[in-house]
PDB file of C-alpha atoms and ligand atoms in Angstrom:
ATOM      1  CA  MET A   1      98.294  77.463 110.504  1.00 92.00           C
ATOM      2  CA  ALA A   2      95.710  78.998 108.162  1.00 98.00           C
ATOM      3  CA  ILE A   3      95.782  78.556 104.397  1.00 98.00           C
ATOM      4  CA  LEU A   4      96.440  81.922 102.774  1.00 98.00           C
ATOM      5  CA  LEU A   5      93.615  83.155 100.533  1.00 98.00           C
ATOM      6  CA  ASP A   6      95.962  84.519  97.914  1.00 98.00           C
ATOM      7  CA  GLY A   7      93.992  87.188  96.061  1.00 98.00           C
ATOM      8  CA  LYS A   8      97.059  88.417  94.216  1.00 98.00           C
ATOM      9  CA  ALA A   9      97.759  85.040  92.586  1.00 98.00           C
ATOM     10  CA  THR A  10      94.074  84.292  91.965  1.00 98.00           C
ATOM     11  CA  ALA A  11      93.517  87.707  90.360  1.00 98.00           C
ATOM     12  CA  GLU A  12      96.572  87.203  88.160  1.00 98.00           C
ATOM     13  CA  LYS A  13      95.135  83.916  86.892  1.00 98.00           C
ATOM     14  CA  ILE A  14      91.815  85.623  86.128  1.00 98.00           C
ATOM     15  CA  ARG A  15      93.543  88.507  84.330  1.00 98.00           C
ATOM     16  CA  LYS A  16      95.489  86.040  82.157  1.00 98.00           C
ATOM     17  CA  ARG A  17      92.262  84.288  81.186  1.00 98.00           C
ATOM     18  CA  LEU A  18      90.584  87.624  80.395  1.00 98.00           C
ATOM     19  CA  ALA A  19      93.582  88.756  78.313  1.00 98.00           C
ATOM     20  CA  GLU A  20      93.371  85.528  76.279  1.00 98.00           C
ATOM     21  CA  GLU A  21      89.681  86.098  75.744  1.00 97.00           C
ATOM     22  CA  THR A  22      89.892  89.781  74.741  1.00 98.00           C
ATOM     23  CA  LYS A  23      92.655  88.962  72.218  1.00 97.00           C
ATOM     24  CA  LYS A  24      90.150  86.929  70.222  1.00 97.00           C
ATOM     25  CA  LEU A  25      87.427  89.588  70.116  1.00 96.00           C
ATOM     26  CA  PRO A  26      86.738  91.621  66.958  1.00 95.00           C
ATOM     27  CA  GLU A  27      86.902  94.889  68.941  1.00 96.00           C
ATOM     28  CA  LYS A  28      88.185  95.866  72.373  1.00 97.00           C
ATOM     29  CA  PRO A  29      85.729  96.001  75.258  1.00 98.00           C
ATOM     30  CA  GLY A  30      85.657  99.593  76.549  1.00 98.00           C
ATOM     31  CA  LEU A  31      85.409 100.944  80.083  1.00 98.00           C
ATOM     32  CA  ALA A  32      84.782 104.605  80.934  1.00 98.00           C
ATOM     33  CA  ALA A  33      85.764 105.787  84.405  1.00 98.00           C
ATOM     34  CA  ILE A  34      84.326 108.994  85.814  1.00 98.00           C
ATOM     35  CA  LEU A  35      86.109 110.740  88.641  1.00 98.00           C
ATOM     36  CA  VAL A  36      84.479 113.799  90.196  1.00 98.00           C
ATOM     37  CA  GLY A  37      86.715 115.955  92.398  1.00 97.00           C
ATOM     38  CA  SER A  38      90.169 115.166  93.726  1.00 93.00           C
ATOM     39  CA  ASN A  39      89.798 112.527  96.449  1.00 93.00           C
ATOM     40  CA  PRO A  40      93.368 111.105  96.546  1.00 91.00           C
ATOM     41  CA  ALA A  41      92.267 107.514  97.331  1.00 91.00           C
ATOM     42  CA  SER A  42      89.730 107.588  94.465  1.00 94.00           C
ATOM     43  CA  LYS A  43      92.419 108.803  92.086  1.00 94.00           C
ATOM     44  CA  ILE A  44      94.708 105.918  93.101  1.00 93.00           C
ATOM     45  CA  TYR A  45      91.893 103.375  92.578  1.00 94.00           C
ATOM     46  CA  VAL A  46      91.020 104.743  89.130  1.00 95.00           C
ATOM     47  CA  ASP A  47      94.728 104.774  88.156  1.00 95.00           C
ATOM     48  CA  ILE A  48      95.034 101.090  89.114  1.00 96.00           C
ATOM     49  CA  LYS A  49      91.830 100.159  87.273  1.00 95.00           C
ATOM     50  CA  GLU A  50      92.963 101.967  84.099  1.00 94.00           C
ATOM     51  CA  LYS A  51      96.416 100.395  84.165  1.00 96.00           C
ATOM     52  CA  THR A  52      94.980  96.904  84.660  1.00 97.00           C
ATOM     53  CA  CYS A  53      92.469  97.418  81.833  1.00 97.00           C
ATOM     54  CA  LYS A  54      95.323  98.115  79.433  1.00 96.00           C
ATOM     55  CA  GLU A  55      97.164  94.976  80.579  1.00 96.00           C
ATOM     56  CA  VAL A  56      94.251  92.734  79.612  1.00 98.00           C
ATOM     57  CA  GLY A  57      93.372  94.483  76.347  1.00 98.00           C
ATOM     58  CA  ILE A  58      90.399  96.529  77.545  1.00 98.00           C
ATOM     59  CA  TYR A  59      90.142 100.057  76.151  1.00 98.00           C
ATOM     60  CA  SER A  60      89.740 102.572  78.950  1.00 97.00           C
ATOM     61  CA  GLU A  61      88.975 106.262  79.019  1.00 97.00           C
ATOM     62  CA  ARG A  62      88.842 108.568  81.982  1.00 97.00           C
ATOM     63  CA  HIS A  63      86.640 111.586  82.577  1.00 98.00           C
ATOM     64  CA  ASN A  64      87.940 113.892  85.301  1.00 97.00           C
ATOM     65  CA  LEU A  65      85.346 116.397  86.422  1.00 98.00           C
ATOM     66  CA  PRO A  66      86.007 119.240  88.879  1.00 97.00           C
ATOM     67  CA  GLU A  67      84.699 119.083  92.454  1.00 97.00           C
ATOM     68  CA  ASN A  68      82.072 121.770  91.749  1.00 97.00           C
ATOM     69  CA  THR A  69      80.509 119.854  88.821  1.00 98.00           C
ATOM     70  CA  ASP A  70      76.748 119.976  89.159  1.00 96.00           C
ATOM     71  CA  GLY A  71      74.505 116.915  88.958  1.00 97.00           C
ATOM     72  CA  LYS A  72      73.152 117.904  85.532  1.00 97.00           C
ATOM     73  CA  GLU A  73      76.626 118.017  83.941  1.00 98.00           C
ATOM     74  CA  LEU A  74      77.438 114.613  85.396  1.00 98.00           C
ATOM     75  CA  ILE A  75      74.163 113.170  84.123  1.00 98.00           C
ATOM     76  CA  ALA A  76      74.813 114.586  80.641  1.00 98.00           C
ATOM     77  CA  LEU A  77      78.226 112.903  80.588  1.00 98.00           C
ATOM     78  CA  ILE A  78      76.758 109.540  81.670  1.00 98.00           C
ATOM     79  CA  GLU A  79      74.013 109.799  79.035  1.00 98.00           C
ATOM     80  CA  GLY A  80      76.667 110.446  76.388  1.00 98.00           C
ATOM     81  CA  LEU A  81      78.604 107.363  77.517  1.00 98.00           C
ATOM     82  CA  ASN A  82      75.409 105.275  77.529  1.00 98.00           C
ATOM     83  CA  ALA A  83      75.039 106.108  73.843  1.00 98.00           C
ATOM     84  CA  LYS A  84      78.701 105.541  72.905  1.00 98.00           C
ATOM     85  CA  SER A  85      79.123 102.212  71.139  1.00 96.00           C
ATOM     86  CA  SER A  86      82.840 101.803  71.980  1.00 97.00           C
ATOM     87  CA  ILE A  87      82.016 101.923  75.708  1.00 98.00           C
ATOM     88  CA  HIS A  88      80.599  98.778  77.296  1.00 98.00           C
ATOM     89  CA  GLY A  89      81.009  99.602  80.968  1.00 98.00           C
ATOM     90  CA  ILE A  90      80.662 102.825  82.967  1.00 98.00           C
ATOM     91  CA  LEU A  91      82.303 103.216  86.335  1.00 98.00           C
ATOM     92  CA  LEU A  92      81.312 106.177  88.486  1.00 98.00           C
ATOM     93  CA  GLN A  93      83.963 106.329  91.185  1.00 97.00           C
ATOM     94  CA  LEU A  94      82.502 106.886  94.665  1.00 96.00           C
ATOM     95  CA  PRO A  95      82.276 108.850  96.856  1.00 96.00           C
ATOM     96  CA  LEU A  96      80.847 111.777  94.908  1.00 97.00           C
ATOM     97  CA  PRO A  97      80.970 115.318  96.306  1.00 97.00           C
ATOM     98  CA  GLY A  98      78.157 115.903  98.822  1.00 97.00           C
ATOM     99  CA  HIS A  99      76.093 118.232  96.597  1.00 97.00           C
ATOM    100  CA  ILE A 100      75.462 115.450  94.039  1.00 98.00           C
ATOM    101  CA  ASN A 101      72.775 112.845  94.720  1.00 98.00           C
ATOM    102  CA  THR A 102      74.779 109.623  94.339  1.00 97.00           C
ATOM    103  CA  GLN A 103      71.916 107.208  93.654  1.00 97.00           C
ATOM    104  CA  THR A 104      70.286 109.572  91.134  1.00 98.00           C
ATOM    105  CA  ALA A 105      73.576 109.774  89.213  1.00 98.00           C
ATOM    106  CA  LEU A 106      74.189 106.005  89.415  1.00 98.00           C
ATOM    107  CA  ASP A 107      70.700 105.271  88.145  1.00 98.00           C
ATOM    108  CA  ILE A 108      71.414 107.110  84.883  1.00 98.00           C
ATOM    109  CA  ILE A 109      73.941 104.389  83.973  1.00 98.00           C
ATOM    110  CA  SER A 110      72.434 102.049  81.391  1.00 98.00           C
ATOM    111  CA  PRO A 111      71.700  98.619  82.949  1.00 95.00           C
ATOM    112  CA  ALA A 112      73.706  97.057  80.132  1.00 96.00           C
ATOM    113  CA  LYS A 113      76.787  99.100  81.158  1.00 98.00           C
ATOM    114  CA  ASP A 114      76.481  98.803  84.946  1.00 98.00           C
ATOM    115  CA  VAL A 115      79.888  97.201  85.653  1.00 98.00           C
ATOM    116  CA  ASP A 116      79.762  98.115  89.354  1.00 97.00           C
ATOM    117  CA  GLY A 117      76.256  96.836  90.034  1.00 98.00           C
ATOM    118  CA  PHE A 118      75.301  99.932  92.040  1.00 98.00           C
ATOM    119  CA  THR A 119      72.206 101.015  90.092  1.00 98.00           C
ATOM    120  CA  SER A 120      68.892 100.523  91.904  1.00 98.00           C
ATOM    121  CA  ARG A 121      67.921  97.966  89.266  1.00 97.00           C
ATOM    122  CA  SER A 122      71.041  95.858  89.862  1.00 97.00           C
ATOM    123  CA  VAL A 123      70.605  96.086  93.658  1.00 97.00           C
ATOM    124  CA  ALA A 124      67.016  94.834  93.306  1.00 97.00           C
ATOM    125  CA  LYS A 125      68.094  92.058  90.945  1.00 97.00           C
ATOM    126  CA  LEU A 126      70.738  90.843  93.398  1.00 98.00           C
ATOM    127  CA  ALA A 127      68.181  90.805  96.223  1.00 97.00           C
ATOM    128  CA  ALA A 128      65.977  88.650  93.959  1.00 97.00           C
ATOM    129  CA  GLY A 129      68.845  86.222  93.355  1.00 97.00           C
ATOM    130  CA  ASN A 130      69.955  87.470  89.913  1.00 96.00           C
ATOM    131  CA  GLU A 131      73.718  88.084  89.810  1.00 96.00           C
ATOM    132  CA  ASP A 132      74.124  89.501  86.291  1.00 93.00           C
ATOM    133  CA  ASN A 133      75.497  92.796  87.645  1.00 92.00           C
ATOM    134  CA  VAL A 134      77.059  92.393  91.069  1.00 97.00           C
ATOM    135  CA  PRO A 135      79.467  94.816  92.725  1.00 98.00           C
ATOM    136  CA  CYS A 136      83.119  93.966  92.209  1.00 98.00           C
ATOM    137  CA  THR A 137      84.306  93.623  95.813  1.00 98.00           C
ATOM    138  CA  PRO A 138      81.556  91.180  96.929  1.00 98.00           C
ATOM    139  CA  LYS A 139      82.038  89.239  93.702  1.00 98.00           C
ATOM    140  CA  GLY A 140      85.788  89.087  94.390  1.00 98.00           C
ATOM    141  CA  ILE A 141      85.194  87.866  97.951  1.00 99.00           C
ATOM    142  CA  ILE A 142      82.899  85.052  96.794  1.00 98.00           C
ATOM    143  CA  ARG A 143      85.260  84.107  93.948  1.00 98.00           C
ATOM    144  CA  LEU A 144      88.115  83.833  96.444  1.00 98.00           C
ATOM    145  CA  LEU A 145      86.047  81.507  98.665  1.00 98.00           C
ATOM    146  CA  GLU A 146      85.118  79.432  95.612  1.00 98.00           C
ATOM    147  CA  GLU A 147      88.688  79.291  94.345  1.00 98.00           C
ATOM    148  CA  TYR A 148      89.740  77.686  97.637  1.00 98.00           C
ATOM    149  CA  LYS A 149      86.681  75.400  97.608  1.00 98.00           C
ATOM    150  CA  ILE A 150      85.409  76.728 100.922  1.00 98.00           C
ATOM    151  CA  PRO A 151      81.904  75.376 101.456  1.00 98.00           C
ATOM    152  CA  ILE A 152      79.249  78.099 101.727  1.00 98.00           C
ATOM    153  CA  ALA A 153      75.887  76.299 101.656  1.00 98.00           C
ATOM    154  CA  SER A 154      74.493  75.593 105.130  1.00 98.00           C
ATOM    155  CA  ARG A 155      77.452  77.359 106.801  1.00 98.00           C
ATOM    156  CA  HIS A 156      77.072  80.296 109.142  1.00 99.00           C
ATOM    157  CA  ALA A 157      78.516  83.401 107.464  1.00 99.00           C
ATOM    158  CA  VAL A 158      78.977  86.558 109.508  1.00 99.00           C
ATOM    159  CA  VAL A 159      79.483  89.825 107.626  1.00 99.00           C
ATOM    160  CA  VAL A 160      80.836  92.751 109.611  1.00 99.00           C
ATOM    161  CA  GLY A 161      79.729  95.957 107.842  1.00 98.00           C
ATOM    162  CA  ARG A 162      76.478  96.865 106.085  1.00 98.00           C
ATOM    163  CA  SER A 163      77.529  99.277 103.332  1.00 98.00           C
ATOM    164  CA  MET A 164      75.879  99.186  99.906  1.00 96.00           C
ATOM    165  CA  ILE A 165      79.336  98.665  98.377  1.00 96.00           C
ATOM    166  CA  VAL A 166      80.549  95.692 100.412  1.00 98.00           C
ATOM    167  CA  GLY A 167      78.556  94.438 103.404  1.00 98.00           C
ATOM    168  CA  LYS A 168      74.988  94.210 102.066  1.00 98.00           C
ATOM    169  CA  PRO A 169      75.756  92.792  98.602  1.00 98.00           C
ATOM    170  CA  THR A 170      78.205  90.279 100.113  1.00 98.00           C
ATOM    171  CA  ALA A 171      75.518  89.128 102.537  1.00 98.00           C
ATOM    172  CA  ALA A 172      73.060  88.812  99.618  1.00 98.00           C
ATOM    173  CA  MET A 173      75.531  86.717  97.605  1.00 98.00           C
ATOM    174  CA  LEU A 174      76.173  84.425 100.577  1.00 98.00           C
ATOM    175  CA  LEU A 175      72.438  84.052 101.083  1.00 98.00           C
ATOM    176  CA  ASN A 176      72.008  83.228  97.380  1.00 98.00           C
ATOM    177  CA  ARG A 177      74.470  80.379  98.003  1.00 98.00           C
ATOM    178  CA  ASN A 178      72.418  79.068 100.928  1.00 98.00           C
ATOM    179  CA  ALA A 179      74.584  80.253 103.800  1.00 98.00           C
ATOM    180  CA  THR A 180      72.894  81.300 107.023  1.00 98.00           C
ATOM    181  CA  VAL A 181      73.888  84.959 107.192  1.00 99.00           C
ATOM    182  CA  THR A 182      74.315  87.347 110.105  1.00 99.00           C
ATOM    183  CA  ILE A 183      75.115  91.006 109.429  1.00 99.00           C
ATOM    184  CA  CYS A 184      76.901  92.994 112.149  1.00 99.00           C
ATOM    185  CA  HIS A 185      77.533  96.728 112.158  1.00 98.00           C
ATOM    186  CA  SER A 186      78.684  99.634 114.289  1.00 98.00           C
ATOM    187  CA  LYS A 187      75.656  99.379 116.587  1.00 98.00           C
ATOM    188  CA  THR A 188      76.045  95.628 117.205  1.00 98.00           C
ATOM    189  CA  PRO A 189      76.812  95.081 120.885  1.00 98.00           C
ATOM    190  CA  ASP A 190      79.471  92.461 121.693  1.00 98.00           C
ATOM    191  CA  LEU A 191      80.708  91.865 118.139  1.00 98.00           C
ATOM    192  CA  GLY A 192      82.788  88.869 119.251  1.00 98.00           C
ATOM    193  CA  ASN A 193      79.668  87.016 120.330  1.00 98.00           C
ATOM    194  CA  TYR A 194      78.690  86.862 116.640  1.00 98.00           C
ATOM    195  CA  THR A 195      82.079  86.555 114.964  1.00 99.00           C
ATOM    196  CA  ARG A 196      82.964  83.545 117.154  1.00 98.00           C
ATOM    197  CA  GLN A 197      80.000  81.688 115.640  1.00 98.00           C
ATOM    198  CA  ALA A 198      81.140  82.259 112.054  1.00 99.00           C
ATOM    199  CA  ASP A 199      82.300  79.458 109.766  1.00 99.00           C
ATOM    200  CA  ILE A 200      82.903  82.234 107.234  1.00 99.00           C
ATOM    201  CA  LEU A 201      83.797  85.665 108.571  1.00 99.00           C
ATOM    202  CA  ILE A 202      83.859  88.646 106.203  1.00 99.00           C
ATOM    203  CA  VAL A 203      85.146  91.843 107.774  1.00 99.00           C
ATOM    204  CA  ALA A 204      84.457  95.152 106.017  1.00 98.00           C
ATOM    205  CA  ALA A 205      84.309  97.790 108.747  1.00 98.00           C
ATOM    206  CA  GLY A 206      87.240 100.068 107.929  1.00 98.00           C
ATOM    207  CA  LYS A 207      88.646  99.705 111.463  1.00 98.00           C
ATOM    208  CA  PRO A 208      92.257  98.515 111.685  1.00 97.00           C
ATOM    209  CA  LYS A 209      92.683  95.222 113.580  1.00 96.00           C
ATOM    210  CA  LEU A 210      89.059  95.213 114.746  1.00 98.00           C
ATOM    211  CA  VAL A 211      89.001  91.404 114.712  1.00 98.00           C
ATOM    212  CA  THR A 212      91.480  89.577 116.921  1.00 98.00           C
ATOM    213  CA  ALA A 213      92.135  85.844 117.451  1.00 98.00           C
ATOM    214  CA  GLU A 214      89.747  85.533 120.408  1.00 98.00           C
ATOM    215  CA  MET A 215      86.908  86.705 118.120  1.00 98.00           C
ATOM    216  CA  VAL A 216      87.532  83.947 115.541  1.00 98.00           C
ATOM    217  CA  LYS A 217      86.231  80.370 115.595  1.00 98.00           C
ATOM    218  CA  GLN A 218      88.894  77.666 115.222  1.00 98.00           C
ATOM    219  CA  GLY A 219      89.172  76.710 111.527  1.00 98.00           C
ATOM    220  CA  ALA A 220      86.981  79.543 110.177  1.00 98.00           C
ATOM    221  CA  ALA A 221      87.507  81.180 106.791  1.00 99.00           C
ATOM    222  CA  VAL A 222      88.381  84.822 107.468  1.00 99.00           C
ATOM    223  CA  VAL A 223      88.208  87.361 104.648  1.00 99.00           C
ATOM    224  CA  ASP A 224      89.610  90.787 105.443  1.00 98.00           C
ATOM    225  CA  VAL A 225      88.203  93.518 103.193  1.00 98.00           C
ATOM    226  CA  GLY A 226      89.517  96.507 105.140  1.00 98.00           C
ATOM    227  CA  ILE A 227      92.016  98.929 103.675  1.00 96.00           C
ATOM    228  CA  ASN A 228      93.174 101.296 106.388  1.00 95.00           C
ATOM    229  CA  LYS A 229      95.977 103.798 106.210  1.00 92.00           C
ATOM    230  CA  VAL A 230      98.187 103.355 109.258  1.00 92.00           C
ATOM    231  CA  ASP A 231     101.669 104.581 110.157  1.00 89.00           C
ATOM    232  CA  GLY A 232     104.024 102.976 107.711  1.00 83.00           C
ATOM    233  CA  GLY A 233     101.498 101.460 105.334  1.00 90.00           C
ATOM    234  CA  ILE A 234      98.173  99.721 104.964  1.00 93.00           C
ATOM    235  CA  ALA A 235      96.390  97.480 107.481  1.00 96.00           C
ATOM    236  CA  GLY A 236      93.288  95.353 107.203  1.00 98.00           C
ATOM    237  CA  ASP A 237      90.397  95.069 109.655  1.00 98.00           C
ATOM    238  CA  VAL A 238      91.727  91.738 110.943  1.00 98.00           C
ATOM    239  CA  ASP A 239      94.757  91.254 113.149  1.00 98.00           C
ATOM    240  CA  PHE A 240      96.410  88.875 110.676  1.00 98.00           C
ATOM    241  CA  GLU A 241      99.305  87.841 112.940  1.00 97.00           C
ATOM    242  CA  SER A 242      97.105  86.744 115.838  1.00 97.00           C
ATOM    243  CA  CYS A 243      94.365  85.195 113.666  1.00 98.00           C
ATOM    244  CA  LYS A 244      96.495  83.154 111.261  1.00 98.00           C
ATOM    245  CA  GLY A 245      97.152  80.497 113.916  1.00 97.00           C
ATOM    246  CA  LYS A 246      93.449  79.984 114.575  1.00 98.00           C
ATOM    247  CA  ALA A 247      91.667  80.464 111.248  1.00 98.00           C
ATOM    248  CA  GLY A 248      91.441  77.689 108.669  1.00 98.00           C
ATOM    249  CA  TRP A 249      91.855  80.190 105.819  1.00 98.00           C
ATOM    250  CA  ILE A 250      92.722  83.875 105.952  1.00 98.00           C
ATOM    251  CA  SER A 251      93.163  86.642 103.362  1.00 98.00           C
ATOM    252  CA  PRO A 252      96.039  89.099 103.712  1.00 98.00           C
ATOM    253  CA  VAL A 253      95.997  92.878 103.280  1.00 98.00           C
ATOM    254  CA  PRO A 254      97.399  93.805 100.853  1.00 96.00           C
ATOM    255  CA  GLY A 255      97.187  90.918  98.379  1.00 97.00           C
ATOM    256  CA  GLY A 256      93.742  89.599  99.297  1.00 98.00           C
ATOM    257  CA  VAL A 257      90.436  91.162  98.301  1.00 98.00           C
ATOM    258  CA  GLY A 258      91.970  94.296  96.675  1.00 97.00           C
ATOM    259  CA  PRO A 259      93.351  92.622  93.509  1.00 97.00           C
ATOM    260  CA  MET A 260      90.216  90.453  93.280  1.00 98.00           C
ATOM    261  CA  THR A 261      88.054  93.593  93.146  1.00 98.00           C
ATOM    262  CA  VAL A 262      89.954  94.927  90.149  1.00 98.00           C
ATOM    263  CA  ALA A 263      89.878  91.544  88.393  1.00 98.00           C
ATOM    264  CA  MET A 264      86.095  91.391  88.839  1.00 98.00           C
ATOM    265  CA  LEU A 265      85.720  94.868  87.329  1.00 98.00           C
ATOM    266  CA  LEU A 266      87.520  93.641  84.218  1.00 98.00           C
ATOM    267  CA  GLU A 267      85.412  90.491  84.119  1.00 98.00           C
ATOM    268  CA  ASN A 268      82.218  92.545  84.495  1.00 97.00           C
ATOM    269  CA  THR A 269      83.342  94.810  81.633  1.00 98.00           C
ATOM    270  CA  LEU A 270      83.879  91.797  79.410  1.00 97.00           C
ATOM    271  CA  ASN A 271      80.469  90.428  80.419  1.00 97.00           C
ATOM    272  CA  CYS A 272      78.833  93.754  79.511  1.00 97.00           C
ATOM    273  CA  TYR A 273      80.625  93.604  76.142  1.00 97.00           C
ATOM    274  CA  LYS A 274      79.171  90.138  75.593  1.00 95.00           C
ATOM    275  CA  GLY A 275      75.727  91.425  76.590  1.00 91.00           C
ATOM    276  CA  ILE A 276      75.325  89.099  79.547  1.00 69.00           C
ATOM    277  CA  GLU A 277      73.154  91.580  81.462  1.00 58.00           C
ATOM    278  CA  GLY A 278      69.628  90.229  81.542  1.00 45.00           C
TER     279      GLY A 278
HETATM  280  P1  NAD B 301      81.718 102.028 105.122  1.00 73.18           P
HETATM  281  O1  NAD B 301      82.402 103.011 106.008  1.00 73.18           O
HETATM  282  O2  NAD B 301      80.736 102.471 104.126  1.00 73.18           O
HETATM  283  O3  NAD B 301      81.006 100.918 106.035  1.00 73.18           O
HETATM  284  C1  NAD B 301      81.624 100.379 107.147  1.00 73.18           C
HETATM  285  C2  NAD B 301      80.651  99.485 107.850  1.00 73.18           C
HETATM  286  O4  NAD B 301      81.290  98.923 108.979  1.00 73.18           O
HETATM  287  C3  NAD B 301      79.401 100.206 108.352  1.00 73.18           C
HETATM  288  O5  NAD B 301      78.262  99.482 107.948  1.00 73.18           O
HETATM  289  C4  NAD B 301      79.540 100.210 109.866  1.00 73.18           C
HETATM  290  O6  NAD B 301      78.289 100.031 110.518  1.00 73.18           O
HETATM  291  C5  NAD B 301      80.456  99.028 110.112  1.00 73.18           C
HETATM  292  N1  NAD B 301      81.317  99.246 111.283  1.00 73.18           N
HETATM  293  C6  NAD B 301      82.105 100.301 111.537  1.00 73.18           C
HETATM  294  N2  NAD B 301      82.732 100.144 112.732  1.00 73.18           N
HETATM  295  C7  NAD B 301      82.327  98.948 113.219  1.00 73.18           C
HETATM  296  C8  NAD B 301      82.594  98.242 114.418  1.00 73.18           C
HETATM  297  N3  NAD B 301      83.421  98.734 115.345  1.00 73.18           N
HETATM  298  N4  NAD B 301      81.996  97.048 114.596  1.00 73.18           N
HETATM  299  C9  NAD B 301      81.151  96.543 113.659  1.00 73.18           C
HETATM  300  N5  NAD B 301      80.850  97.178 112.518  1.00 73.18           N
HETATM  301  C10 NAD B 301      81.433  98.377 112.293  1.00 73.18           C
HETATM  302  O7  NAD B 301      82.913 101.218 104.422  1.00 73.18           O
HETATM  303  P2  NAD B 301      82.919 100.245 103.143  1.00 73.18           P
HETATM  304  O8  NAD B 301      82.884 101.052 101.909  1.00 73.18           O
HETATM  305  O9  NAD B 301      81.952  99.142 103.331  1.00 73.18           O
HETATM  306  O10 NAD B 301      84.389  99.667 103.291  1.00 73.18           O
HETATM  307  C11 NAD B 301      84.784  98.920 104.427  1.00 73.18           C
HETATM  308  C12 NAD B 301      86.285  98.706 104.394  1.00 73.18           C
HETATM  309  O11 NAD B 301      86.607  97.963 103.205  1.00 73.18           O
HETATM  310  C13 NAD B 301      87.095  99.994 104.288  1.00 73.18           C
HETATM  311  O12 NAD B 301      88.321  99.801 104.979  1.00 73.18           O
HETATM  312  C14 NAD B 301      87.366 100.129 102.805  1.00 73.18           C
HETATM  313  O13 NAD B 301      88.545 100.863 102.518  1.00 73.18           O
HETATM  314  C15 NAD B 301      87.521  98.690 102.408  1.00 73.18           C
HETATM  315  N6  NAD B 301      87.221  98.401 101.017  1.00 73.18           N
HETATM  316  C16 NAD B 301      88.069  97.580 100.378  1.00 73.18           C
HETATM  317  C17 NAD B 301      87.837  97.224  99.071  1.00 73.18           C
HETATM  318  C18 NAD B 301      88.783  96.296  98.395  1.00 73.18           C
HETATM  319  O14 NAD B 301      88.747  96.163  97.188  1.00 73.18           O
HETATM  320  N7  NAD B 301      89.622  95.582  99.139  1.00 73.18           N
HETATM  321  C19 NAD B 301      86.728  97.720  98.388  1.00 73.18           C
HETATM  322  C20 NAD B 301      85.831  98.552  99.087  1.00 73.18           C
HETATM  323  C21 NAD B 301      86.089  98.879 100.413  1.00 73.18           C
END
């Protein structure tokens, strides 16, 4: 039976440590969240992030902009936040409405305040092996593997999904830790052929129960990133019930990568406060 990669408990430990640290600071670290439009999932995520900030002593402010906000207004807001000394991190919740160029808006965020690691500069730095500003979900995935002392170097890691938010940065972080990395995506024929070779399998496809036991190598570490709305709740991308008997480690949904993502956002905010960005 697989060891549970308990993101809920691990994130709680991290939050406690961060709360201890922020208590000792002369001023509160500050996070500004920008939400454009009324995507219900985005609103839920920002609500959770704000609530968790308060719990660990991080000041948070939210900027709700209407769906029809134009790019220039958004850029003006970000420039104002770049200049605001009480704000150390800026989070631009994605996705943005289609009429706004996402990367142009992200790239206005000051490198020193890039808590999500989505600016072009941070993406390039990660590719070059510098992890000063890495996206929160990949960072949470790696932290979970490290917490459970799962060896990464020289192992074969297979990442299912190639988004800029999860798949690609996770693959880069695994590569930085000397894993041999394979990236699979929606055009990969015979996905199981690859996943069965994985010592570490990260699944971020957004397809409920895409990965079943016969696609998992005996003893592998399986990290399920998926959050899918299904009848009666939320399901991951991995069929947890069938895979738990075969994997060596497995993360649940909920209670796996989700809470780790939020904890990493708080940690990144504190790092920006300390000026760790290089
Ligand atoms: P995305 O839609 O941007 O990317 C999905 C990726 O999966 C694509 O690269 C696509 O090629 C690949 N894919 C789709 N179907 C596939 C298939 N059948 N076989 C192989 N590859 C396939 O999504 P994303 O933003 O990367 O998010 C992925 C999942 O992770 C979603 O369920 C999302 O809700 C979840 N997510 C969770 C967290 C968290 O904190 N737990 C954070 C971000 C995203």
